[in-house]
PDB file of C-alpha atoms in Angstrom:
ATOM      1  CA  MET A   1      20.939   9.160   9.248  1.00 75.00           C
ATOM      2  CA  PRO A   2      18.754   6.191   8.885  1.00 89.00           C
ATOM      3  CA  VAL A   3      16.885   5.633   5.639  1.00 96.00           C
ATOM      4  CA  LYS A   4      13.310   6.906   5.733  1.00 98.00           C
ATOM      5  CA  ILE A   5      10.944   4.299   4.359  1.00 98.00           C
ATOM      6  CA  ALA A   6       7.298   4.997   3.531  1.00 98.00           C
ATOM      7  CA  LEU A   7       5.245   1.790   3.738  1.00 99.00           C
ATOM      8  CA  ASP A   8       1.689   1.950   2.264  1.00 98.00           C
ATOM      9  CA  LEU A   9      -1.198   0.280   3.906  1.00 98.00           C
ATOM     10  CA  ASP A  10      -4.065  -0.569   1.510  1.00 97.00           C
ATOM     11  CA  GLY A  11      -2.653  -3.110  -1.090  1.00 97.00           C
ATOM     12  CA  VAL A  12       0.600  -3.519   0.591  1.00 98.00           C
ATOM     13  CA  LEU A  13       0.040  -4.367   4.413  1.00 99.00           C
ATOM     14  CA  SER A  14      -3.672  -5.084   4.292  1.00 98.00           C
ATOM     15  CA  ASP A  15      -5.845  -6.933   1.795  1.00 98.00           C
ATOM     16  CA  SER A  16      -8.409  -4.125   1.711  1.00 98.00           C
ATOM     17  CA  MET A  17      -9.127  -4.776  -2.049  1.00 98.00           C
ATOM     18  CA  GLY A  18      -9.846  -8.415  -1.351  1.00 98.00           C
ATOM     19  CA  ARG A  19     -12.379  -7.292   1.488  1.00 98.00           C
ATOM     20  CA  TRP A  20     -13.717  -4.487  -0.755  1.00 98.00           C
ATOM     21  CA  VAL A  21     -14.562  -7.263  -3.397  1.00 98.00           C
ATOM     22  CA  GLU A  22     -16.221  -9.418  -0.685  1.00 97.00           C
ATOM     23  CA  ILE A  23     -18.408  -6.684   0.359  1.00 97.00           C
ATOM     24  CA  TRP A  24     -19.263  -5.604  -3.305  1.00 97.00           C
ATOM     25  CA  ASN A  25     -20.041  -9.276  -4.359  1.00 97.00           C
ATOM     26  CA  THR A  26     -22.291  -9.727  -1.251  1.00 96.00           C
ATOM     27  CA  LYS A  27     -24.108  -6.470  -1.556  1.00 93.00           C
ATOM     28  CA  TYR A  28     -24.299  -5.975  -5.242  1.00 87.00           C
ATOM     29  CA  GLY A  29     -23.329  -9.281  -6.928  1.00 82.00           C
ATOM     30  CA  TYR A  30     -23.138  -7.963 -10.286  1.00 82.00           C
ATOM     31  CA  PRO A  31     -20.798  -7.899 -11.866  1.00 90.00           C
ATOM     32  CA  ILE A  32     -19.045 -10.620  -9.825  1.00 94.00           C
ATOM     33  CA  LEU A  33     -15.679  -9.238  -9.103  1.00 95.00           C
ATOM     34  CA  SER A  34     -12.306 -10.809  -8.159  1.00 96.00           C
ATOM     35  CA  VAL A  35      -9.104  -8.857  -7.039  1.00 97.00           C
ATOM     36  CA  GLU A  36      -7.241 -10.312 -10.188  1.00 97.00           C
ATOM     37  CA  GLY A  37      -9.876  -8.802 -12.326  1.00 96.00           C
ATOM     38  CA  LEU A  38      -9.197  -5.318 -11.038  1.00 96.00           C
ATOM     39  CA  THR A  39      -6.658  -4.361 -13.736  1.00 96.00           C
ATOM     40  CA  GLU A  40      -7.032  -0.507 -13.538  1.00 95.00           C
ATOM     41  CA  TRP A  41      -6.481   1.734 -10.648  1.00 95.00           C
ATOM     42  CA  ASP A  42      -9.717   3.391 -10.893  1.00 93.00           C
ATOM     43  CA  PHE A  43     -11.534   0.115 -12.013  1.00 94.00           C
ATOM     44  CA  TRP A  44     -14.763   1.495 -10.213  1.00 93.00           C
ATOM     45  CA  ARG A  45     -15.528   3.792 -13.046  1.00 92.00           C
ATOM     46  CA  LYS A  46     -16.339   0.834 -15.206  1.00 91.00           C
ATOM     47  CA  LEU A  47     -18.679  -0.511 -12.410  1.00 92.00           C
ATOM     48  CA  GLY A  48     -20.892   2.585 -13.197  1.00 90.00           C
ATOM     49  CA  ILE A  49     -20.553   3.868  -9.527  1.00 93.00           C
ATOM     50  CA  THR A  50     -19.196   7.184  -8.209  1.00 94.00           C
ATOM     51  CA  GLN A  51     -15.850   7.596  -6.309  1.00 93.00           C
ATOM     52  CA  ASP A  52     -18.217   8.482  -3.387  1.00 95.00           C
ATOM     53  CA  GLU A  53     -19.851   4.977  -3.756  1.00 95.00           C
ATOM     54  CA  PHE A  54     -16.345   3.438  -4.105  1.00 96.00           C
ATOM     55  CA  ASN A  55     -15.425   5.167  -0.840  1.00 95.00           C
ATOM     56  CA  ARG A  56     -18.382   4.292   0.999  1.00 96.00           C
ATOM     57  CA  ILE A  57     -17.412   0.545   0.502  1.00 97.00           C
ATOM     58  CA  PHE A  58     -14.071   1.352   1.641  1.00 95.00           C
ATOM     59  CA  ASP A  59     -15.492   3.033   4.724  1.00 97.00           C
ATOM     60  CA  GLU A  60     -17.219  -0.431   5.509  1.00 97.00           C
ATOM     61  CA  VAL A  61     -13.914  -2.228   4.832  1.00 98.00           C
ATOM     62  CA  TRP A  62     -12.211  -0.166   7.631  1.00 97.00           C
ATOM     63  CA  GLN A  63     -15.281   0.023  10.052  1.00 98.00           C
ATOM     64  CA  GLU A  64     -15.028  -3.708  10.012  1.00 97.00           C
ATOM     65  CA  TRP A  65     -11.260  -3.803  10.496  1.00 97.00           C
ATOM     66  CA  PRO A  66     -11.228  -7.046  12.557  1.00 98.00           C
ATOM     67  CA  LEU A  67     -12.267  -8.894   9.448  1.00 97.00           C
ATOM     68  CA  LEU A  68      -9.432  -7.233   7.269  1.00 98.00           C
ATOM     69  CA  LYS A  69      -6.675  -9.602   6.562  1.00 98.00           C
ATOM     70  CA  PRO A  70      -2.985  -8.786   6.176  1.00 99.00           C
ATOM     71  CA  LEU A  71      -1.885  -9.348   2.578  1.00 97.00           C
ATOM     72  CA  GLU A  72       0.836 -11.743   3.741  1.00 97.00           C
ATOM     73  CA  GLU A  73       1.383 -14.024   6.428  1.00 97.00           C
ATOM     74  CA  ASN A  74       3.848 -13.072   9.203  1.00 97.00           C
ATOM     75  CA  ILE A  75       3.476  -9.441   8.146  1.00 98.00           C
ATOM     76  CA  ASP A  76       4.821  -8.204  11.358  1.00 98.00           C
ATOM     77  CA  ASP A  77       8.197  -9.981  11.044  1.00 98.00           C
ATOM     78  CA  SER A  78       8.366  -8.774   7.328  1.00 98.00           C
ATOM     79  CA  VAL A  79       7.893  -5.053   8.597  1.00 99.00           C
ATOM     80  CA  SER A  80      10.450  -5.646  11.306  1.00 98.00           C
ATOM     81  CA  LYS A  81      13.017  -6.763   8.760  1.00 98.00           C
ATOM     82  CA  ILE A  82      12.465  -3.713   6.595  1.00 98.00           C
ATOM     83  CA  ALA A  83      12.736  -1.609   9.731  1.00 98.00           C
ATOM     84  CA  SER A  84      16.026  -3.021  10.410  1.00 98.00           C
ATOM     85  CA  LEU A  85      17.204  -1.043   7.452  1.00 97.00           C
ATOM     86  CA  GLY A  86      15.888   2.306   8.472  1.00 97.00           C
ATOM     87  CA  ARG A  87      12.824   4.085   9.841  1.00 98.00           C
ATOM     88  CA  VAL A  88       9.512   2.795   8.555  1.00 99.00           C
ATOM     89  CA  ASP A  89       6.466   5.130   8.617  1.00 98.00           C
ATOM     90  CA  ILE A  90       2.962   4.070   7.572  1.00 98.00           C
ATOM     91  CA  VAL A  91       2.079   6.512   4.777  1.00 97.00           C
ATOM     92  CA  SER A  92      -1.436   5.971   3.214  1.00 96.00           C
ATOM     93  CA  GLY A  93      -3.953   8.045   1.316  1.00 92.00           C
ATOM     94  CA  ARG A  94      -6.511   6.408   3.607  1.00 92.00           C
ATOM     95  CA  VAL A  95      -8.813   9.112   5.104  1.00 92.00           C
ATOM     96  CA  LEU A  96      -8.319  10.402   8.610  1.00 93.00           C
ATOM     97  CA  LYS A  97     -11.633   9.366   9.803  1.00 96.00           C
ATOM     98  CA  HIS A  98     -10.372   5.767   9.578  1.00 97.00           C
ATOM     99  CA  ARG A  99      -7.340   6.547  11.922  1.00 97.00           C
ATOM    100  CA  GLN A 100      -8.786   4.667  14.955  1.00 98.00           C
ATOM    101  CA  TYR A 101      -9.476   1.607  12.774  1.00 98.00           C
ATOM    102  CA  VAL A 102      -6.038   1.703  11.061  1.00 98.00           C
ATOM    103  CA  VAL A 103      -4.256   2.043  14.427  1.00 98.00           C
ATOM    104  CA  SER A 104      -6.348  -0.800  15.855  1.00 98.00           C
ATOM    105  CA  TRP A 105      -5.561  -3.024  12.752  1.00 99.00           C
ATOM    106  CA  LEU A 106      -1.793  -2.248  12.989  1.00 99.00           C
ATOM    107  CA  LYS A 107      -1.823  -3.020  16.591  1.00 98.00           C
ATOM    108  CA  LEU A 108      -3.702  -6.419  16.135  1.00 98.00           C
ATOM    109  CA  HIS A 109      -1.175  -7.578  13.716  1.00 98.00           C
ATOM    110  CA  GLU A 110       1.720  -6.269  15.868  1.00 98.00           C
ATOM    111  CA  ILE A 111       2.994  -4.026  13.075  1.00 98.00           C
ATOM    112  CA  ARG A 112       5.584  -1.595  14.445  1.00 97.00           C
ATOM    113  CA  TYR A 113       6.088   1.742  12.883  1.00 98.00           C
ATOM    114  CA  GLY A 114       7.556   5.318  13.550  1.00 98.00           C
ATOM    115  CA  SER A 115       4.739   7.677  12.509  1.00 98.00           C
ATOM    116  CA  LEU A 116       1.457   7.287  10.840  1.00 98.00           C
ATOM    117  CA  PHE A 117       0.524   9.585   8.059  1.00 97.00           C
ATOM    118  CA  LEU A 118      -2.983   9.352   6.686  1.00 96.00           C
ATOM    119  CA  GLY A 119      -4.777  11.306   3.899  1.00 94.00           C
ATOM    120  CA  ILE A 120      -1.461  11.923   2.165  1.00 88.00           C
ATOM    121  CA  SER A 121      -1.637  12.608  -1.680  1.00 86.00           C
ATOM    122  CA  PRO A 122       0.617  13.053  -3.293  1.00 91.00           C
ATOM    123  CA  LYS A 123       3.169  11.073  -1.119  1.00 95.00           C
ATOM    124  CA  SER A 124       5.990  12.521  -3.133  1.00 93.00           C
ATOM    125  CA  ARG A 125       5.693  15.721  -1.116  1.00 93.00           C
ATOM    126  CA  LEU A 126       7.038  13.806   1.984  1.00 94.00           C
ATOM    127  CA  GLY A 127      10.664  13.446   2.641  1.00 94.00           C
ATOM    128  CA  HIS A 128      11.075   9.721   2.460  1.00 97.00           C
ATOM    129  CA  ASP A 129      13.923   8.140   0.717  1.00 97.00           C
ATOM    130  CA  VAL A 130      12.079   4.942  -0.428  1.00 98.00           C
ATOM    131  CA  PHE A 131       8.413   4.153  -0.763  1.00 98.00           C
ATOM    132  CA  ILE A 132       6.737   0.639  -0.921  1.00 99.00           C
ATOM    133  CA  ASP A 133       3.472   1.309  -2.586  1.00 98.00           C
ATOM    134  CA  ASP A 134       0.886  -0.283  -4.937  1.00 98.00           C
ATOM    135  CA  SER A 135      -0.402   2.707  -6.665  1.00 98.00           C
ATOM    136  CA  PRO A 136       0.772   3.233 -10.146  1.00 98.00           C
ATOM    137  CA  ILE A 137       0.133   7.041 -10.011  1.00 97.00           C
ATOM    138  CA  GLU A 138       1.984   7.454  -6.724  1.00 97.00           C
ATOM    139  CA  ALA A 139       4.808   5.398  -8.235  1.00 98.00           C
ATOM    140  CA  LEU A 140       5.161   7.684 -11.228  1.00 98.00           C
ATOM    141  CA  GLN A 141       5.083  10.972  -9.083  1.00 97.00           C
ATOM    142  CA  ILE A 142       7.706   9.623  -6.693  1.00 98.00           C
ATOM    143  CA  ALA A 143       9.943   8.410  -9.514  1.00 98.00           C
ATOM    144  CA  ARG A 144       9.793  11.935 -11.067  1.00 97.00           C
ATOM    145  CA  THR A 145      11.530  13.165  -7.827  1.00 97.00           C
ATOM    146  CA  ARG A 146      14.333  10.626  -8.362  1.00 97.00           C
ATOM    147  CA  ARG A 147      13.391   8.466  -5.404  1.00 97.00           C
ATOM    148  CA  ILE A 148      13.078   4.576  -5.288  1.00 97.00           C
ATOM    149  CA  VAL A 149       9.553   3.121  -5.379  1.00 98.00           C
ATOM    150  CA  LEU A 150       9.173  -0.544  -4.623  1.00 99.00           C
ATOM    151  CA  LEU A 151       5.921  -1.301  -6.425  1.00 99.00           C
ATOM    152  CA  ARG A 152       4.055  -3.904  -4.673  1.00 99.00           C
ATOM    153  CA  ASP A 153       2.724  -6.107  -7.590  1.00 98.00           C
ATOM    154  CA  GLN A 154      -0.994  -5.915  -7.860  1.00 98.00           C
ATOM    155  CA  PRO A 155      -3.307  -6.304 -10.977  1.00 98.00           C
ATOM    156  CA  TRP A 156      -4.083  -2.620 -10.985  1.00 98.00           C
ATOM    157  CA  ASN A 157      -0.422  -1.617 -11.448  1.00 98.00           C
ATOM    158  CA  ARG A 158       0.794  -4.441 -13.949  1.00 98.00           C
ATOM    159  CA  ASP A 159       0.651  -2.068 -16.847  1.00 97.00           C
ATOM    160  CA  LEU A 160       3.475   0.231 -15.223  1.00 97.00           C
ATOM    161  CA  GLY A 161       6.974  -0.920 -16.244  1.00 95.00           C
ATOM    162  CA  GLU A 162       9.970  -0.891 -14.129  1.00 94.00           C
ATOM    163  CA  SER A 163      12.428   2.061 -14.393  1.00 96.00           C
ATOM    164  CA  PRO A 164      15.668   3.017 -12.752  1.00 95.00           C
ATOM    165  CA  TYR A 165      13.305   4.349  -9.805  1.00 97.00           C
ATOM    166  CA  ILE A 166      10.541   1.931  -9.914  1.00 98.00           C
ATOM    167  CA  ARG A 167      11.112  -1.721  -9.045  1.00 98.00           C
ATOM    168  CA  ARG A 168       8.369  -4.361  -8.760  1.00 98.00           C
ATOM    169  CA  VAL A 169       8.096  -6.620  -5.725  1.00 98.00           C
ATOM    170  CA  ARG A 170       5.973  -9.474  -4.960  1.00 98.00           C
ATOM    171  CA  SER A 171       6.210  -9.573  -1.217  1.00 98.00           C
ATOM    172  CA  LEU A 172       7.653  -7.525   1.707  1.00 98.00           C
ATOM    173  CA  GLU A 173      10.299 -10.147   1.825  1.00 98.00           C
ATOM    174  CA  GLU A 174      11.384  -9.228  -1.659  1.00 98.00           C
ATOM    175  CA  ALA A 175      11.059  -5.588  -0.795  1.00 98.00           C
ATOM    176  CA  PHE A 176      13.541  -6.127   2.035  1.00 98.00           C
ATOM    177  CA  GLU A 177      15.904  -7.951  -0.130  1.00 98.00           C
ATOM    178  CA  LYS A 178      15.799  -5.245  -2.936  1.00 97.00           C
ATOM    179  CA  LEU A 179      15.929  -2.450  -0.391  1.00 97.00           C
ATOM    180  CA  ARG A 180      18.932  -3.900   1.207  1.00 96.00           C
ATOM    181  CA  ALA A 181      20.765  -4.288  -2.056  1.00 95.00           C
ATOM    182  CA  ILE A 182      19.944  -0.758  -2.863  1.00 92.00           C
ATOM    183  CA  ILE A 183      21.326   0.528   0.330  1.00 89.00           C
ATOM    184  CA  LEU A 184      24.580  -1.501  -0.008  1.00 86.00           C
ATOM    185  CA  ARG A 185      25.096   0.021  -3.397  1.00 84.00           C
ATOM    186  CA  ASP A 186      24.012   3.557  -2.821  1.00 73.00           C
ATOM    187  CA  THR A 187      25.409   4.946   0.439  1.00 59.00           C
ATOM    188  CA  SER A 188      23.772   8.365  -0.145  1.00 58.00           C
ATOM    189  CA  LEU A 189      20.464   6.761   1.035  1.00 56.00           C
TER     190      LEU A 189
END
């Protein structure tokens, strides 16, 4: 049976936080933000905005999906390499109303996948063997179920250390290499 791989969207495939910061800086301008300065998962609280306001900017990010860049160059090739190791599904907390934008973005960037799961939280309730994600909260929940998380390095997750179930990666190429090594070592995956 192939390894089931859950691949996150925001902060792993798409540079949605980079676009979020651009929109914030253009519309509000204070404080001026940078992605590297977003050192907490719920950084928006320190901005004095509500989660609804944070989400409204995310709505704009995805409504303007053609402007949203991939997090890495040649992302389609990187995802294809990972898919050579098992079945890749896109699994995201992104809200269902963004589905058409997400599908269009994935198609534009020629990212192939098995299924698309949106609005999923916690992701640990899914039956995937390995998760590639940037959320420190999801990573901890998944690790508690004794499944592997390849944590995509981002400023908002750097306080989370590695463990037997959480391994930090800086690119999808590194995720591919680590996943391949894990599969070769652990034939139960």
